[in-house]
Amino acid sequence: MVAKNKNIGSDFDDFLAEEGIRDNVEATAIKRVIAFQIKKEMKKKNITKTEMARKMHTSRTAIERLFDPENESITLVTLNKAANALGKKLKVELV
C-alpha cells in the first residue's frame, strides 16, 4: 500500500503553521521587504550606509542590523527614523 502525503491539498501557510514557524517566517519576510525598500530608496537617492547612519543619528553598525534578516530586534522607532531620513513616511497597517 502506498503512503498518502498528508500535505497534498494544503498550502504553504498550513505547512508553516503545522511546523510552528509561521509567525517567524512572516516577520522575517516583512523585514526583508522593508529592508529592500529602504535599500532601493537609498540607491535612488545615492545615499551610502554611512550617510544614512548620520541622517538617522545612529551608527553604521545600527544600519547593518537594520539590513540583517536574522536580527529581530529592529523597532518601529528605527524603521520610522529610516523612513524620515529618506524623506518618506512609515505606514504600518493590519490587514
PDB file of N, CA and C in Angstrom, residues 1-43:
ATOM      1  N   MET A   1       0.838  -1.182   0.000  1.00  0.00           N
ATOM      2  CA  MET A   1       0.000   0.000   0.000  1.00  0.00           C
ATOM      3  C   MET A   1       0.882   1.245   0.000  1.00  0.00           C
ATOM      4  N   VAL A   2       0.521   2.217  -0.819  1.00  0.00           N
ATOM      5  CA  VAL A   2       1.276   3.455  -0.949  1.00  0.00           C
ATOM      6  C   VAL A   2       0.835   4.430   0.142  1.00  0.00           C
ATOM      7  N   ALA A   3       1.831   5.021   0.824  1.00  0.00           N
ATOM      8  CA  ALA A   3       1.510   6.003   1.875  1.00  0.00           C
ATOM      9  C   ALA A   3       1.006   7.288   1.235  1.00  0.00           C
ATOM     10  N   LYS A   4      -0.031   7.857   1.828  1.00  0.00           N
ATOM     11  CA  LYS A   4      -0.580   9.114   1.326  1.00  0.00           C
ATOM     12  C   LYS A   4       0.213  10.285   1.885  1.00  0.00           C
ATOM     13  N   ASN A   5       0.398  11.292   1.074  1.00  0.00           N
ATOM     14  CA  ASN A   5       1.065  12.518   1.509  1.00  0.00           C
ATOM     15  C   ASN A   5       0.037  13.376   2.231  1.00  0.00           C
ATOM     16  N   LYS A   6       0.236  13.602   3.529  1.00  0.00           N
ATOM     17  CA  LYS A   6      -0.743  14.370   4.311  1.00  0.00           C
ATOM     18  C   LYS A   6      -0.802  15.840   3.903  1.00  0.00           C
ATOM     19  N   ASN A   7       0.216  16.315   3.144  1.00  0.00           N
ATOM     20  CA  ASN A   7       0.261  17.727   2.771  1.00  0.00           C
ATOM     21  C   ASN A   7      -0.382  18.023   1.416  1.00  0.00           C
ATOM     22  N   ILE A   8      -0.789  17.002   0.693  1.00  0.00           N
ATOM     23  CA  ILE A   8      -1.457  17.234  -0.588  1.00  0.00           C
ATOM     24  C   ILE A   8      -2.768  17.962  -0.321  1.00  0.00           C
ATOM     25  N   GLY A   9      -2.952  19.045  -1.021  1.00  0.00           N
ATOM     26  CA  GLY A   9      -4.167  19.838  -0.855  1.00  0.00           C
ATOM     27  C   GLY A   9      -4.004  20.963   0.152  1.00  0.00           C
ATOM     28  N   SER A  10      -2.923  20.935   0.930  1.00  0.00           N
ATOM     29  CA  SER A  10      -2.703  22.033   1.867  1.00  0.00           C
ATOM     30  C   SER A  10      -1.822  23.085   1.186  1.00  0.00           C
ATOM     31  N   ASP A  11      -1.751  24.254   1.789  1.00  0.00           N
ATOM     32  CA  ASP A  11      -0.897  25.282   1.202  1.00  0.00           C
ATOM     33  C   ASP A  11       0.313  25.517   2.090  1.00  0.00           C
ATOM     34  N   PHE A  12       1.198  26.377   1.633  1.00  0.00           N
ATOM     35  CA  PHE A  12       2.446  26.625   2.339  1.00  0.00           C
ATOM     36  C   PHE A  12       2.195  27.230   3.717  1.00  0.00           C
ATOM     37  N   ASP A  13       1.196  28.099   3.836  1.00  0.00           N
ATOM     38  CA  ASP A  13       0.846  28.679   5.138  1.00  0.00           C
ATOM     39  C   ASP A  13       0.453  27.583   6.130  1.00  0.00           C
ATOM     40  N   ASP A  14      -0.299  26.609   5.653  1.00  0.00           N
ATOM     41  CA  ASP A  14      -0.691  25.486   6.513  1.00  0.00           C
ATOM     42  C   ASP A  14       0.545  24.720   6.984  1.00  0.00           C
ATOM     43  N   PHE A  15       1.466  24.480   6.059  1.00  0.00           N
ATOM     44  CA  PHE A  15       2.696  23.772   6.405  1.00  0.00           C
ATOM     45  C   PHE A  15       3.481  24.531   7.473  1.00  0.00           C
ATOM     46  N   LEU A  16       3.659  25.850   7.276  1.00  0.00           N
ATOM     47  CA  LEU A  16       4.397  26.656   8.249  1.00  0.00           C
ATOM     48  C   LEU A  16       3.716  26.644   9.618  1.00  0.00           C
ATOM     49  N   ALA A  17       2.392  26.717   9.609  1.00  0.00           N
ATOM     50  CA  ALA A  17       1.644  26.675  10.869  1.00  0.00           C
ATOM     51  C   ALA A  17       1.827  25.330  11.564  1.00  0.00           C
ATOM     52  N   GLU A  18       1.760  24.240  10.799  1.00  0.00           N
ATOM     53  CA  GLU A  18       1.945  22.909  11.369  1.00  0.00           C
ATOM     54  C   GLU A  18       3.336  22.750  11.978  1.00  0.00           C
ATOM     55  N   GLU A  19       4.330  23.386  11.356  1.00  0.00           N
ATOM     56  CA  GLU A  19       5.704  23.316  11.855  1.00  0.00           C
ATOM     57  C   GLU A  19       5.936  24.283  13.017  1.00  0.00           C
ATOM     58  N   GLY A  20       4.976  25.167  13.270  1.00  0.00           N
ATOM     59  CA  GLY A  20       5.095  26.132  14.361  1.00  0.00           C
ATOM     60  C   GLY A  20       6.033  27.288  14.074  1.00  0.00           C
ATOM     61  N   ILE A  21       6.228  27.590  12.780  1.00  0.00           N
ATOM     62  CA  ILE A  21       7.178  28.644  12.415  1.00  0.00           C
ATOM     63  C   ILE A  21       6.561  29.756  11.559  1.00  0.00           C
ATOM     64  N   ARG A  22       5.265  29.738  11.399  1.00  0.00           N
ATOM     65  CA  ARG A  22       4.616  30.699  10.506  1.00  0.00           C
ATOM     66  C   ARG A  22       4.880  32.146  10.916  1.00  0.00           C
ATOM     67  N   ASP A  23       4.715  32.478  12.196  1.00  0.00           N
ATOM     68  CA  ASP A  23       4.904  33.859  12.646  1.00  0.00           C
ATOM     69  C   ASP A  23       6.325  34.342  12.394  1.00  0.00           C
ATOM     70  N   ASN A  24       7.302  33.499  12.696  1.00  0.00           N
ATOM     71  CA  ASN A  24       8.702  33.895  12.484  1.00  0.00           C
ATOM     72  C   ASN A  24       9.028  34.071  11.007  1.00  0.00           C
ATOM     73  N   VAL A  25       8.520  33.183  10.178  1.00  0.00           N
ATOM     74  CA  VAL A  25       8.777  33.269   8.739  1.00  0.00           C
ATOM     75  C   VAL A  25       8.139  34.540   8.167  1.00  0.00           C
ATOM     76  N   GLU A  26       6.913  34.827   8.577  1.00  0.00           N
ATOM     77  CA  GLU A  26       6.239  36.035   8.091  1.00  0.00           C
ATOM     78  C   GLU A  26       6.970  37.293   8.547  1.00  0.00           C
ATOM     79  N   ALA A  27       7.408  37.332   9.812  1.00  0.00           N
ATOM     80  CA  ALA A  27       8.121  38.504  10.320  1.00  0.00           C
ATOM     81  C   ALA A  27       9.429  38.720   9.568  1.00  0.00           C
ATOM     82  N   THR A  28      10.148  37.645   9.294  1.00  0.00           N
ATOM     83  CA  THR A  28      11.396  37.754   8.540  1.00  0.00           C
ATOM     84  C   THR A  28      11.132  38.245   7.123  1.00  0.00           C
ATOM     85  N   ALA A  29      10.087  37.744   6.507  1.00  0.00           N
ATOM     86  CA  ALA A  29       9.741  38.169   5.145  1.00  0.00           C
ATOM     87  C   ALA A  29       9.380  39.655   5.115  1.00  0.00           C
ATOM     88  N   ILE A  30       8.602  40.094   6.087  1.00  0.00           N
ATOM     89  CA  ILE A  30       8.215  41.508   6.147  1.00  0.00           C
ATOM     90  C   ILE A  30       9.452  42.370   6.331  1.00  0.00           C
ATOM     91  N   LYS A  31      10.344  41.961   7.229  1.00  0.00           N
ATOM     92  CA  LYS A  31      11.563  42.736   7.469  1.00  0.00           C
ATOM     93  C   LYS A  31      12.407  42.805   6.211  1.00  0.00           C
ATOM     94  N   ARG A  32      12.518  41.705   5.490  1.00  0.00           N
ATOM     95  CA  ARG A  32      13.305  41.709   4.243  1.00  0.00           C
ATOM     96  C   ARG A  32      12.709  42.656   3.212  1.00  0.00           C
ATOM     97  N   VAL A  33      11.399  42.689   3.121  1.00  0.00           N
ATOM     98  CA  VAL A  33      10.742  43.596   2.170  1.00  0.00           C
ATOM     99  C   VAL A  33      11.015  45.045   2.549  1.00  0.00           C
ATOM    100  N   ILE A  34      10.885  45.362   3.831  1.00  0.00           N
ATOM    101  CA  ILE A  34      11.137  46.737   4.273  1.00  0.00           C
ATOM    102  C   ILE A  34      12.601  47.103   4.045  1.00  0.00           C
ATOM    103  N   ALA A  35      13.522  46.205   4.380  1.00  0.00           N
ATOM    104  CA  ALA A  35      14.948  46.468   4.156  1.00  0.00           C
ATOM    105  C   ALA A  35      15.223  46.678   2.673  1.00  0.00           C
ATOM    106  N   PHE A  36      14.589  45.878   1.819  1.00  0.00           N
ATOM    107  CA  PHE A  36      14.737  46.034   0.373  1.00  0.00           C
ATOM    108  C   PHE A  36      14.252  47.414  -0.070  1.00  0.00           C
ATOM    109  N   GLN A  37      13.114  47.837   0.453  1.00  0.00           N
ATOM    110  CA  GLN A  37      12.572  49.145   0.086  1.00  0.00           C
ATOM    111  C   GLN A  37      13.494  50.274   0.535  1.00  0.00           C
ATOM    112  N   ILE A  38      14.054  50.142   1.727  1.00  0.00           N
ATOM    113  CA  ILE A  38      14.977  51.169   2.233  1.00  0.00           C
ATOM    114  C   ILE A  38      16.230  51.208   1.368  1.00  0.00           C
ATOM    115  N   LYS A  39      16.801  50.041   1.068  1.00  0.00           N
ATOM    116  CA  LYS A  39      17.998  49.983   0.222  1.00  0.00           C
ATOM    117  C   LYS A  39      17.719  50.577  -1.162  1.00  0.00           C
ATOM    118  N   LYS A  40      16.567  50.258  -1.714  1.00  0.00           N
ATOM    119  CA  LYS A  40      16.191  50.763  -3.037  1.00  0.00           C
ATOM    120  C   LYS A  40      16.112  52.290  -3.026  1.00  0.00           C
ATOM    121  N   GLU A  41      15.500  52.839  -1.985  1.00  0.00           N
ATOM    122  CA  GLU A  41      15.370  54.294  -1.876  1.00  0.00           C
ATOM    123  C   GLU A  41      16.737  54.940  -1.643  1.00  0.00           C
ATOM    124  N   MET A  42      17.582  54.287  -0.852  1.00  0.00           N
ATOM    125  CA  MET A  42      18.933  54.806  -0.637  1.00  0.00           C
ATOM    126  C   MET A  42      19.696  54.854  -1.956  1.00  0.00           C
ATOM    127  N   LYS A  43      19.584  53.802  -2.740  1.00  0.00           N
ATOM    128  CA  LYS A  43      20.271  53.755  -4.037  1.00  0.00           C
ATOM    129  C   LYS A  43      19.731  54.845  -4.959  1.00  0.00           C
TER     130      LYS A  43
END
